mmCIF file with all atom_site columns, C-alpha atoms in Angstrom:
data_model
loop_
_atom_site.group_PDB
_atom_site.id
_atom_site.type_symbol
_atom_site.label_atom_id
_atom_site.label_alt_id
_atom_site.label_comp_id
_atom_site.label_asym_id
_atom_site.label_entity_id
_atom_site.label_seq_id
_atom_site.pdbx_PDB_ins_code
_atom_site.Cartn_x
_atom_site.Cartn_y
_atom_site.Cartn_z
_atom_site.occupancy
_atom_site.B_iso_or_equiv
_atom_site.pdbx_formal_charge
_atom_site.auth_seq_id
_atom_site.auth_comp_id
_atom_site.auth_asym_id
_atom_site.auth_atom_id
_atom_site.pdbx_PDB_model_num
ATOM 1   C CA . MET A 1 1   ? 24.471 53.839 72.674  1.00 51.00 ? 1   MET A CA 1
ATOM 2   C CA . ALA A 1 2   ? 24.000 57.130 74.503  1.00 55.00 ? 2   ALA A CA 1
ATOM 3   C CA . SER A 1 3   ? 23.520 60.265 72.397  1.00 57.00 ? 3   SER A CA 1
ATOM 4   C CA . ARG A 1 4   ? 26.015 63.104 72.509  1.00 56.00 ? 4   ARG A CA 1
ATOM 5   C CA . ASP A 1 5   ? 23.530 65.246 74.457  1.00 63.00 ? 5   ASP A CA 1
ATOM 6   C CA . ASP A 1 6   ? 22.993 62.440 76.976  1.00 62.00 ? 6   ASP A CA 1
ATOM 7   C CA . SER A 1 7   ? 26.753 62.095 77.406  1.00 64.00 ? 7   SER A CA 1
ATOM 8   C CA . PHE A 1 8   ? 27.145 65.803 78.106  1.00 67.00 ? 8   PHE A CA 1
ATOM 9   C CA . ALA A 1 9   ? 24.276 65.684 80.595  1.00 72.00 ? 9   ALA A CA 1
ATOM 10  C CA . HIS A 1 10  ? 25.950 62.772 82.369  1.00 73.00 ? 10  HIS A CA 1
ATOM 11  C CA . VAL A 1 11  ? 29.224 64.728 82.592  1.00 75.00 ? 11  VAL A CA 1
ATOM 12  C CA . ASP A 1 12  ? 27.437 67.768 84.026  1.00 73.00 ? 12  ASP A CA 1
ATOM 13  C CA . HIS A 1 13  ? 25.738 65.674 86.718  1.00 76.00 ? 13  HIS A CA 1
ATOM 14  C CA . TYR A 1 14  ? 28.655 63.390 87.535  1.00 83.00 ? 14  TYR A CA 1
ATOM 15  C CA . VAL A 1 15  ? 29.805 65.727 90.312  1.00 82.00 ? 15  VAL A CA 1
ATOM 16  C CA . THR A 1 16  ? 26.801 66.905 92.305  1.00 83.00 ? 16  THR A CA 1
ATOM 17  C CA . GLU A 1 17  ? 26.386 70.262 94.012  1.00 90.00 ? 17  GLU A CA 1
ATOM 18  C CA . ASP A 1 18  ? 25.760 70.488 97.742  1.00 93.00 ? 18  ASP A CA 1
ATOM 19  C CA . ASP A 1 19  ? 23.449 73.104 99.269  1.00 95.00 ? 19  ASP A CA 1
ATOM 20  C CA . PRO A 1 20  ? 25.967 76.022 99.377  1.00 96.00 ? 20  PRO A CA 1
ATOM 21  C CA . LEU A 1 21  ? 26.897 75.492 95.729  1.00 95.00 ? 21  LEU A CA 1
ATOM 22  C CA . ALA A 1 22  ? 23.308 75.029 94.577  1.00 94.00 ? 22  ALA A CA 1
ATOM 23  C CA . THR A 1 23  ? 22.262 78.183 96.424  1.00 96.00 ? 23  THR A CA 1
ATOM 24  C CA . ALA A 1 24  ? 25.149 80.211 94.985  1.00 96.00 ? 24  ALA A CA 1
ATOM 25  C CA . ARG A 1 25  ? 24.349 79.044 91.459  1.00 94.00 ? 25  ARG A CA 1
ATOM 26  C CA . ARG A 1 26  ? 20.649 79.804 91.937  1.00 94.00 ? 26  ARG A CA 1
ATOM 27  C CA . LEU A 1 27  ? 21.510 83.335 93.083  1.00 95.00 ? 27  LEU A CA 1
ATOM 28  C CA . GLY A 1 28  ? 23.809 83.693 90.102  1.00 95.00 ? 28  GLY A CA 1
ATOM 29  C CA . ARG A 1 29  ? 21.070 82.665 87.676  1.00 94.00 ? 29  ARG A CA 1
ATOM 30  C CA . GLN A 1 30  ? 18.641 85.091 89.292  1.00 94.00 ? 30  GLN A CA 1
ATOM 31  C CA . ALA A 1 31  ? 21.214 87.877 88.940  1.00 93.00 ? 31  ALA A CA 1
ATOM 32  C CA . ASP A 1 32  ? 21.912 86.844 85.320  1.00 91.00 ? 32  ASP A CA 1
ATOM 33  C CA . THR A 1 33  ? 25.621 86.266 85.969  1.00 92.00 ? 33  THR A CA 1
ATOM 34  C CA . ARG A 1 34  ? 25.773 82.992 83.980  1.00 91.00 ? 34  ARG A CA 1
ATOM 35  C CA . PRO A 1 35  ? 27.185 80.943 86.890  1.00 93.00 ? 35  PRO A CA 1
ATOM 36  C CA . ILE A 1 36  ? 29.548 78.136 86.049  1.00 94.00 ? 36  ILE A CA 1
ATOM 37  C CA . SER A 1 37  ? 28.096 74.672 85.444  1.00 92.00 ? 37  SER A CA 1
ATOM 38  C CA . PRO A 1 38  ? 28.799 71.824 87.885  1.00 93.00 ? 38  PRO A CA 1
ATOM 39  C CA . SER A 1 39  ? 31.155 70.177 85.385  1.00 92.00 ? 39  SER A CA 1
ATOM 40  C CA . GLY A 1 40  ? 33.035 73.421 84.824  1.00 94.00 ? 40  GLY A CA 1
ATOM 41  C CA . GLY A 1 41  ? 33.287 73.931 88.565  1.00 95.00 ? 41  GLY A CA 1
ATOM 42  C CA . ALA A 1 42  ? 34.617 70.409 88.997  1.00 95.00 ? 42  ALA A CA 1
ATOM 43  C CA . VAL A 1 43  ? 37.376 71.251 86.505  1.00 96.00 ? 43  VAL A CA 1
ATOM 44  C CA . LEU A 1 44  ? 38.345 74.287 88.582  1.00 97.00 ? 44  LEU A CA 1
ATOM 45  C CA . ARG A 1 45  ? 38.544 72.251 91.777  1.00 97.00 ? 45  ARG A CA 1
ATOM 46  C CA . PHE A 1 46  ? 40.535 69.551 89.988  1.00 97.00 ? 46  PHE A CA 1
ATOM 47  C CA . LEU A 1 47  ? 43.049 72.029 88.542  1.00 97.00 ? 47  LEU A CA 1
ATOM 48  C CA . THR A 1 48  ? 43.636 73.926 91.780  1.00 98.00 ? 48  THR A CA 1
ATOM 49  C CA . ALA A 1 49  ? 44.023 70.673 93.709  1.00 98.00 ? 49  ALA A CA 1
ATOM 50  C CA . ALA A 1 50  ? 46.378 69.213 91.093  1.00 97.00 ? 50  ALA A CA 1
ATOM 51  C CA . ILE A 1 51  ? 48.847 72.086 91.426  1.00 97.00 ? 51  ILE A CA 1
ATOM 52  C CA . GLY A 1 52  ? 48.367 72.642 95.167  1.00 98.00 ? 52  GLY A CA 1
ATOM 53  C CA . ALA A 1 53  ? 47.271 76.215 94.544  1.00 98.00 ? 53  ALA A CA 1
ATOM 54  C CA . ARG A 1 54  ? 47.735 78.712 97.363  1.00 98.00 ? 54  ARG A CA 1
ATOM 55  C CA . ALA A 1 55  ? 47.134 81.958 95.460  1.00 98.00 ? 55  ALA A CA 1
ATOM 56  C CA . VAL A 1 56  ? 44.410 82.235 92.814  1.00 98.00 ? 56  VAL A CA 1
ATOM 57  C CA . VAL A 1 57  ? 42.974 85.211 90.957  1.00 98.00 ? 57  VAL A CA 1
ATOM 58  C CA . GLU A 1 58  ? 39.382 85.106 89.748  1.00 98.00 ? 58  GLU A CA 1
ATOM 59  C CA . ILE A 1 59  ? 38.173 87.674 87.208  1.00 98.00 ? 59  ILE A CA 1
ATOM 60  C CA . GLY A 1 60  ? 34.409 87.816 87.617  1.00 97.00 ? 60  GLY A CA 1
ATOM 61  C CA . THR A 1 61  ? 33.215 87.006 91.136  1.00 97.00 ? 61  THR A CA 1
ATOM 62  C CA . GLY A 1 62  ? 29.558 86.565 90.283  1.00 96.00 ? 62  GLY A CA 1
ATOM 63  C CA . CYS A 1 63  ? 27.597 85.277 93.257  1.00 96.00 ? 63  CYS A CA 1
ATOM 64  C CA . GLY A 1 64  ? 30.314 82.913 94.430  1.00 97.00 ? 64  GLY A CA 1
ATOM 65  C CA . SER A 1 65  ? 29.716 79.506 92.854  1.00 97.00 ? 65  SER A CA 1
ATOM 66  C CA . SER A 1 66  ? 33.015 79.366 90.941  1.00 98.00 ? 66  SER A CA 1
ATOM 67  C CA . GLY A 1 67  ? 34.816 80.773 93.966  1.00 98.00 ? 67  GLY A CA 1
ATOM 68  C CA . ILE A 1 68  ? 33.550 77.908 96.115  1.00 98.00 ? 68  ILE A CA 1
ATOM 69  C CA . TRP A 1 69  ? 34.835 75.375 93.578  1.00 98.00 ? 69  TRP A CA 1
ATOM 70  C CA . LEU A 1 70  ? 38.235 77.105 93.477  1.00 98.00 ? 70  LEU A CA 1
ATOM 71  C CA . LEU A 1 71  ? 38.534 77.347 97.257  1.00 98.00 ? 71  LEU A CA 1
ATOM 72  C CA . ARG A 1 72  ? 37.608 73.690 97.688  1.00 98.00 ? 72  ARG A CA 1
ATOM 73  C CA . GLY A 1 73  ? 40.536 72.682 95.495  1.00 98.00 ? 73  GLY A CA 1
ATOM 74  C CA . MET A 1 74  ? 43.052 75.108 96.991  1.00 98.00 ? 74  MET A CA 1
ATOM 75  C CA . ARG A 1 75  ? 45.280 74.398 99.974  1.00 98.00 ? 75  ARG A CA 1
ATOM 76  C CA . PRO A 1 76  ? 43.699 75.126 103.376 1.00 97.00 ? 76  PRO A CA 1
ATOM 77  C CA . ASP A 1 77  ? 45.871 78.233 103.732 1.00 97.00 ? 77  ASP A CA 1
ATOM 78  C CA . GLY A 1 78  ? 45.182 79.427 100.185 1.00 98.00 ? 78  GLY A CA 1
ATOM 79  C CA . ILE A 1 79  ? 43.725 82.841 99.400  1.00 98.00 ? 79  ILE A CA 1
ATOM 80  C CA . LEU A 1 80  ? 41.374 83.621 96.527  1.00 98.00 ? 80  LEU A CA 1
ATOM 81  C CA . THR A 1 81  ? 41.571 87.137 95.080  1.00 98.00 ? 81  THR A CA 1
ATOM 82  C CA . SER A 1 82  ? 38.354 87.838 93.177  1.00 98.00 ? 82  SER A CA 1
ATOM 83  C CA . VAL A 1 83  ? 37.562 90.945 91.125  1.00 98.00 ? 83  VAL A CA 1
ATOM 84  C CA . ASP A 1 84  ? 34.146 92.200 90.007  1.00 97.00 ? 84  ASP A CA 1
ATOM 85  C CA . VAL A 1 85  ? 32.550 95.522 89.069  1.00 96.00 ? 85  VAL A CA 1
ATOM 86  C CA . VAL A 1 86  ? 29.240 94.804 90.833  1.00 96.00 ? 86  VAL A CA 1
ATOM 87  C CA . PRO A 1 87  ? 29.402 95.155 94.636  1.00 95.00 ? 87  PRO A CA 1
ATOM 88  C CA . GLU A 1 88  ? 26.071 93.381 95.104  1.00 96.00 ? 88  GLU A CA 1
ATOM 89  C CA . TYR A 1 89  ? 27.488 90.277 93.461  1.00 96.00 ? 89  TYR A CA 1
ATOM 90  C CA . GLN A 1 90  ? 30.442 90.298 95.798  1.00 96.00 ? 90  GLN A CA 1
ATOM 91  C CA . GLN A 1 91  ? 28.214 90.630 98.846  1.00 96.00 ? 91  GLN A CA 1
ATOM 92  C CA . SER A 1 92  ? 26.339 87.530 97.675  1.00 96.00 ? 92  SER A CA 1
ATOM 93  C CA . ALA A 1 93  ? 29.688 85.794 97.144  1.00 97.00 ? 93  ALA A CA 1
ATOM 94  C CA . ARG A 1 94  ? 30.792 86.612 100.704 1.00 97.00 ? 94  ARG A CA 1
ATOM 95  C CA . GLU A 1 95  ? 27.618 85.048 102.034 1.00 97.00 ? 95  GLU A CA 1
ATOM 96  C CA . SER A 1 96  ? 28.086 82.028 99.754  1.00 97.00 ? 96  SER A CA 1
ATOM 97  C CA . PHE A 1 97  ? 31.656 81.489 100.962 1.00 98.00 ? 97  PHE A CA 1
ATOM 98  C CA . GLN A 1 98  ? 30.519 81.745 104.582 1.00 97.00 ? 98  GLN A CA 1
ATOM 99  C CA . ALA A 1 99  ? 27.718 79.260 103.964 1.00 97.00 ? 99  ALA A CA 1
ATOM 100 C CA . ALA A 1 100 ? 30.286 76.878 102.444 1.00 97.00 ? 100 ALA A CA 1
ATOM 101 C CA . GLY A 1 101 ? 32.348 77.071 105.649 1.00 97.00 ? 101 GLY A CA 1
ATOM 102 C CA . PHE A 1 102 ? 35.238 79.280 104.521 1.00 98.00 ? 102 PHE A CA 1
ATOM 103 C CA . ALA A 1 103 ? 36.733 81.848 106.890 1.00 97.00 ? 103 ALA A CA 1
ATOM 104 C CA . ALA A 1 104 ? 36.479 85.469 105.776 1.00 96.00 ? 104 ALA A CA 1
ATOM 105 C CA . ASN A 1 105 ? 40.253 85.732 105.304 1.00 97.00 ? 105 ASN A CA 1
ATOM 106 C CA . ARG A 1 106 ? 40.266 82.997 102.635 1.00 98.00 ? 106 ARG A CA 1
ATOM 107 C CA . ALA A 1 107 ? 38.826 85.381 100.023 1.00 98.00 ? 107 ALA A CA 1
ATOM 108 C CA . ARG A 1 108 ? 39.979 88.881 99.105  1.00 98.00 ? 108 ARG A CA 1
ATOM 109 C CA . LEU A 1 109 ? 37.167 90.501 97.130  1.00 98.00 ? 109 LEU A CA 1
ATOM 110 C CA . ILE A 1 110 ? 38.173 93.588 95.160  1.00 98.00 ? 110 ILE A CA 1
ATOM 111 C CA . HIS A 1 111 ? 35.548 95.856 93.641  1.00 97.00 ? 111 HIS A CA 1
ATOM 112 C CA . GLY A 1 112 ? 36.562 97.421 90.345  1.00 97.00 ? 112 GLY A CA 1
ATOM 113 C CA . ARG A 1 113 ? 37.290 96.894 86.664  1.00 96.00 ? 113 ARG A CA 1
ATOM 114 C CA . ALA A 1 114 ? 39.659 93.999 86.202  1.00 97.00 ? 114 ALA A CA 1
ATOM 115 C CA . MET A 1 115 ? 41.920 95.973 83.855  1.00 96.00 ? 115 MET A CA 1
ATOM 116 C CA . ASP A 1 116 ? 42.290 98.614 86.575  1.00 97.00 ? 116 ASP A CA 1
ATOM 117 C CA . VAL A 1 117 ? 42.895 96.081 89.362  1.00 97.00 ? 117 VAL A CA 1
ATOM 118 C CA . LEU A 1 118 ? 45.116 93.455 87.700  1.00 97.00 ? 118 LEU A CA 1
ATOM 119 C CA . PRO A 1 119 ? 48.074 95.799 86.986  1.00 96.00 ? 119 PRO A CA 1
ATOM 120 C CA . ARG A 1 120 ? 48.322 96.387 90.741  1.00 97.00 ? 120 ARG A CA 1
ATOM 121 C CA . LEU A 1 121 ? 48.859 92.683 91.480  1.00 98.00 ? 121 LEU A CA 1
ATOM 122 C CA . ASN A 1 122 ? 52.380 91.283 91.715  1.00 97.00 ? 122 ASN A CA 1
ATOM 123 C CA . ASP A 1 123 ? 54.192 89.585 88.854  1.00 97.00 ? 123 ASP A CA 1
ATOM 124 C CA . ALA A 1 124 ? 54.597 85.787 88.988  1.00 97.00 ? 124 ALA A CA 1
ATOM 125 C CA . ALA A 1 125 ? 52.818 85.621 92.360  1.00 98.00 ? 125 ALA A CA 1
ATOM 126 C CA . TYR A 1 126 ? 49.846 83.403 91.530  1.00 98.00 ? 126 TYR A CA 1
ATOM 127 C CA . ASP A 1 127 ? 49.294 79.716 90.896  1.00 98.00 ? 127 ASP A CA 1
ATOM 128 C CA . MET A 1 128 ? 46.153 80.103 88.811  1.00 98.00 ? 128 MET A CA 1
ATOM 129 C CA . VAL A 1 129 ? 44.014 82.746 87.126  1.00 98.00 ? 129 VAL A CA 1
ATOM 130 C CA . PHE A 1 130 ? 40.396 81.960 86.261  1.00 98.00 ? 130 PHE A CA 1
ATOM 131 C CA . VAL A 1 131 ? 38.536 84.246 83.870  1.00 98.00 ? 131 VAL A CA 1
ATOM 132 C CA . ASP A 1 132 ? 34.740 84.333 83.668  1.00 97.00 ? 132 ASP A CA 1
ATOM 133 C CA . ALA A 1 133 ? 33.877 87.888 82.692  1.00 95.00 ? 133 ALA A CA 1
ATOM 134 C CA . ALA A 1 134 ? 33.212 90.121 79.668  1.00 92.00 ? 134 ALA A CA 1
ATOM 135 C CA . LEU A 1 135 ? 34.301 88.172 76.584  1.00 94.00 ? 135 LEU A CA 1
ATOM 136 C CA . PRO A 1 136 ? 35.529 91.187 74.568  1.00 95.00 ? 136 PRO A CA 1
ATOM 137 C CA . GLU A 1 137 ? 38.267 91.738 77.153  1.00 96.00 ? 137 GLU A CA 1
ATOM 138 C CA . TYR A 1 138 ? 39.557 88.135 77.166  1.00 97.00 ? 138 TYR A CA 1
ATOM 139 C CA . PRO A 1 139 ? 42.700 88.842 75.069  1.00 97.00 ? 139 PRO A CA 1
ATOM 140 C CA . GLU A 1 140 ? 43.723 91.558 77.536  1.00 97.00 ? 140 GLU A CA 1
ATOM 141 C CA . TYR A 1 141 ? 42.983 89.268 80.451  1.00 98.00 ? 141 TYR A CA 1
ATOM 142 C CA . LEU A 1 142 ? 45.246 86.652 78.891  1.00 98.00 ? 142 LEU A CA 1
ATOM 143 C CA . LYS A 1 143 ? 48.118 89.121 78.708  1.00 97.00 ? 143 LYS A CA 1
ATOM 144 C CA . GLU A 1 144 ? 47.695 90.126 82.342  1.00 97.00 ? 144 GLU A CA 1
ATOM 145 C CA . SER A 1 145 ? 47.221 86.528 83.470  1.00 98.00 ? 145 SER A CA 1
ATOM 146 C CA . LEU A 1 146 ? 50.531 85.422 81.976  1.00 97.00 ? 146 LEU A CA 1
ATOM 147 C CA . ARG A 1 147 ? 52.270 88.222 83.857  1.00 98.00 ? 147 ARG A CA 1
ATOM 148 C CA . LEU A 1 148 ? 50.633 87.201 87.126  1.00 98.00 ? 148 LEU A CA 1
ATOM 149 C CA . LEU A 1 149 ? 51.331 83.471 86.858  1.00 98.00 ? 149 LEU A CA 1
ATOM 150 C CA . ARG A 1 150 ? 54.341 81.688 88.261  1.00 97.00 ? 150 ARG A CA 1
ATOM 151 C CA . ASP A 1 151 ? 56.081 79.084 86.121  1.00 96.00 ? 151 ASP A CA 1
ATOM 152 C CA . GLY A 1 152 ? 53.826 76.033 86.029  1.00 97.00 ? 152 GLY A CA 1
ATOM 153 C CA . GLY A 1 153 ? 50.744 78.108 86.823  1.00 98.00 ? 153 GLY A CA 1
ATOM 154 C CA . ILE A 1 154 ? 47.437 77.708 85.015  1.00 98.00 ? 154 ILE A CA 1
ATOM 155 C CA . VAL A 1 155 ? 45.170 80.189 83.258  1.00 98.00 ? 155 VAL A CA 1
ATOM 156 C CA . ALA A 1 156 ? 41.598 79.091 82.512  1.00 98.00 ? 156 ALA A CA 1
ATOM 157 C CA . PHE A 1 157 ? 38.830 80.812 80.557  1.00 98.00 ? 157 PHE A CA 1
ATOM 158 C CA . ASN A 1 158 ? 35.174 79.938 80.892  1.00 96.00 ? 158 ASN A CA 1
ATOM 159 C CA . ASN A 1 159 ? 32.686 80.167 77.995  1.00 93.00 ? 159 ASN A CA 1
ATOM 160 C CA . ALA A 1 160 ? 35.220 78.860 75.482  1.00 93.00 ? 160 ALA A CA 1
ATOM 161 C CA . LEU A 1 161 ? 32.443 77.246 73.423  1.00 87.00 ? 161 LEU A CA 1
ATOM 162 C CA . ASP A 1 162 ? 31.391 80.753 72.420  1.00 74.00 ? 162 ASP A CA 1
ATOM 163 C CA . ALA A 1 163 ? 34.345 80.525 70.014  1.00 64.00 ? 163 ALA A CA 1
ATOM 164 C CA . THR A 1 164 ? 33.051 77.440 68.198  1.00 57.00 ? 164 THR A CA 1
ATOM 165 C CA . PRO A 1 165 ? 33.725 77.969 64.481  1.00 55.00 ? 165 PRO A CA 1
ATOM 166 C CA . ALA A 1 166 ? 30.580 79.007 62.645  1.00 55.00 ? 166 ALA A CA 1
ATOM 167 C CA . ASP A 1 167 ? 29.480 80.908 59.575  1.00 55.00 ? 167 ASP A CA 1
ATOM 168 C CA . ASP A 1 168 ? 28.685 84.431 60.755  1.00 54.00 ? 168 ASP A CA 1
ATOM 169 C CA . GLY A 1 169 ? 26.546 84.969 57.663  1.00 57.00 ? 169 GLY A CA 1
ATOM 170 C CA . PRO A 1 170 ? 26.767 87.494 54.826  1.00 57.00 ? 170 PRO A CA 1
ATOM 171 C CA . LEU A 1 171 ? 24.412 90.018 56.402  1.00 54.00 ? 171 LEU A CA 1
ATOM 172 C CA . SER A 1 172 ? 25.844 90.142 59.911  1.00 57.00 ? 172 SER A CA 1
ATOM 173 C CA . GLY A 1 173 ? 29.248 90.770 61.359  1.00 61.00 ? 173 GLY A CA 1
ATOM 174 C CA . PRO A 1 174 ? 30.788 88.510 63.992  1.00 71.00 ? 174 PRO A CA 1
ATOM 175 C CA . ASP A 1 175 ? 29.844 89.122 67.607  1.00 85.00 ? 175 ASP A CA 1
ATOM 176 C CA . PRO A 1 176 ? 32.665 91.021 69.406  1.00 88.00 ? 176 PRO A CA 1
ATOM 177 C CA . GLY A 1 177 ? 32.646 88.563 72.294  1.00 89.00 ? 177 GLY A CA 1
ATOM 178 C CA . THR A 1 178 ? 32.851 85.589 69.963  1.00 91.00 ? 178 THR A CA 1
ATOM 179 C CA . GLU A 1 179 ? 35.689 87.204 68.034  1.00 93.00 ? 179 GLU A CA 1
ATOM 180 C CA . ALA A 1 180 ? 37.561 87.928 71.269  1.00 94.00 ? 180 ALA A CA 1
ATOM 181 C CA . MET A 1 181 ? 37.149 84.346 72.468  1.00 94.00 ? 181 MET A CA 1
ATOM 182 C CA . ARG A 1 182 ? 38.417 83.051 69.130  1.00 93.00 ? 182 ARG A CA 1
ATOM 183 C CA . GLU A 1 183 ? 41.398 85.397 69.316  1.00 95.00 ? 183 GLU A CA 1
ATOM 184 C CA . THR A 1 184 ? 42.161 84.255 72.860  1.00 96.00 ? 184 THR A CA 1
ATOM 185 C CA . GLY A 1 185 ? 42.072 80.645 71.736  1.00 95.00 ? 185 GLY A CA 1
ATOM 186 C CA . ARG A 1 186 ? 44.434 81.423 68.862  1.00 96.00 ? 186 ARG A CA 1
ATOM 187 C CA . LEU A 1 187 ? 46.871 83.276 71.114  1.00 97.00 ? 187 LEU A CA 1
ATOM 188 C CA . VAL A 1 188 ? 46.929 80.414 73.602  1.00 97.00 ? 188 VAL A CA 1
ATOM 189 C CA . ARG A 1 189 ? 47.348 77.768 70.904  1.00 96.00 ? 189 ARG A CA 1
ATOM 190 C CA . GLU A 1 190 ? 50.179 79.597 69.139  1.00 96.00 ? 190 GLU A CA 1
ATOM 191 C CA . ASP A 1 191 ? 52.175 80.556 72.244  1.00 97.00 ? 191 ASP A CA 1
ATOM 192 C CA . ASP A 1 192 ? 55.123 78.165 72.513  1.00 96.00 ? 192 ASP A CA 1
ATOM 193 C CA . GLY A 1 193 ? 55.404 78.987 76.204  1.00 96.00 ? 193 GLY A CA 1
ATOM 194 C CA . LEU A 1 194 ? 51.985 77.517 76.972  1.00 98.00 ? 194 LEU A CA 1
ATOM 195 C CA . ILE A 1 195 ? 50.597 73.991 77.109  1.00 97.00 ? 195 ILE A CA 1
ATOM 196 C CA . PRO A 1 196 ? 46.973 74.417 75.933  1.00 97.00 ? 196 PRO A CA 1
ATOM 197 C CA . LEU A 1 197 ? 43.820 72.396 76.505  1.00 96.00 ? 197 LEU A CA 1
ATOM 198 C CA . LEU A 1 198 ? 40.252 72.977 75.287  1.00 95.00 ? 198 LEU A CA 1
ATOM 199 C CA . LEU A 1 199 ? 37.556 71.071 77.177  1.00 93.00 ? 199 LEU A CA 1
ATOM 200 C CA . PRO A 1 200 ? 34.025 70.739 75.717  1.00 90.00 ? 200 PRO A CA 1
ATOM 201 C CA . ILE A 1 201 ? 32.293 70.657 79.082  1.00 88.00 ? 201 ILE A CA 1
ATOM 202 C CA . GLY A 1 202 ? 29.736 73.039 80.507  1.00 85.00 ? 202 GLY A CA 1
ATOM 203 C CA . GLU A 1 203 ? 30.198 76.358 78.765  1.00 88.00 ? 203 GLU A CA 1
ATOM 204 C CA . GLY A 1 204 ? 33.577 75.210 77.474  1.00 93.00 ? 204 GLY A CA 1
ATOM 205 C CA . MET A 1 205 ? 36.899 75.647 79.294  1.00 96.00 ? 205 MET A CA 1
ATOM 206 C CA . LEU A 1 206 ? 40.089 76.856 77.651  1.00 97.00 ? 206 LEU A CA 1
ATOM 207 C CA . ALA A 1 207 ? 43.092 76.249 79.896  1.00 98.00 ? 207 ALA A CA 1
ATOM 208 C CA . ALA A 1 208 ? 46.851 76.484 79.578  1.00 98.00 ? 208 ALA A CA 1
ATOM 209 C CA . ILE A 1 209 ? 49.896 75.798 81.730  1.00 98.00 ? 209 ILE A CA 1
ATOM 210 C CA . ARG A 1 210 ? 52.575 78.477 81.712  1.00 96.00 ? 210 ARG A CA 1
ATOM 211 C CA . GLY A 1 211 ? 55.783 76.646 80.939  1.00 87.00 ? 211 GLY A CA 1
ATOM 212 C CA . ALA A 1 212 ? 58.931 76.972 83.046  1.00 63.00 ? 212 ALA A CA 1
#
């Protein structure tokens, strides 16, 4: 019988990366952006394809690997709006999207703090919001995401395994990012207007459908 670690490794390699994805993830690792794992990326493509997403918001562009996964699941006329505070990351993402064969008008890259940019986006105008950014701000991102989503839209948070219950110890306080991820998970779980799902793949993916 395969071990738990072997099973997780199999999941992460079940969907393979092609050259554009592998290059984008390599650039992301070099830039220390913690690029999404192949299994996490496969979830993003699956979710966007399942709902026929045309309009998606990404919080945390990185070097483009998660954006490629999202775009590959979206409709051919879909537009990805991606926000990041580091312009160099977004330049790498543009090059990654081009290498993956996407026209320049398929991605709208906005430089700035997400909590400055998101309030300027229209209510109920998006099919999906994907969050892969600073963990301490996740609860605020959840609030904004629910405003942005149409009925039946999906919000997804990467790095959900950072909220795995653990003893923080008597001599140390909880990490702010871990606390924020735990709070986000609680808010999602306790919101009657959401259908939640926690997936133990890659870095962990917390997702929820906004009910009609």
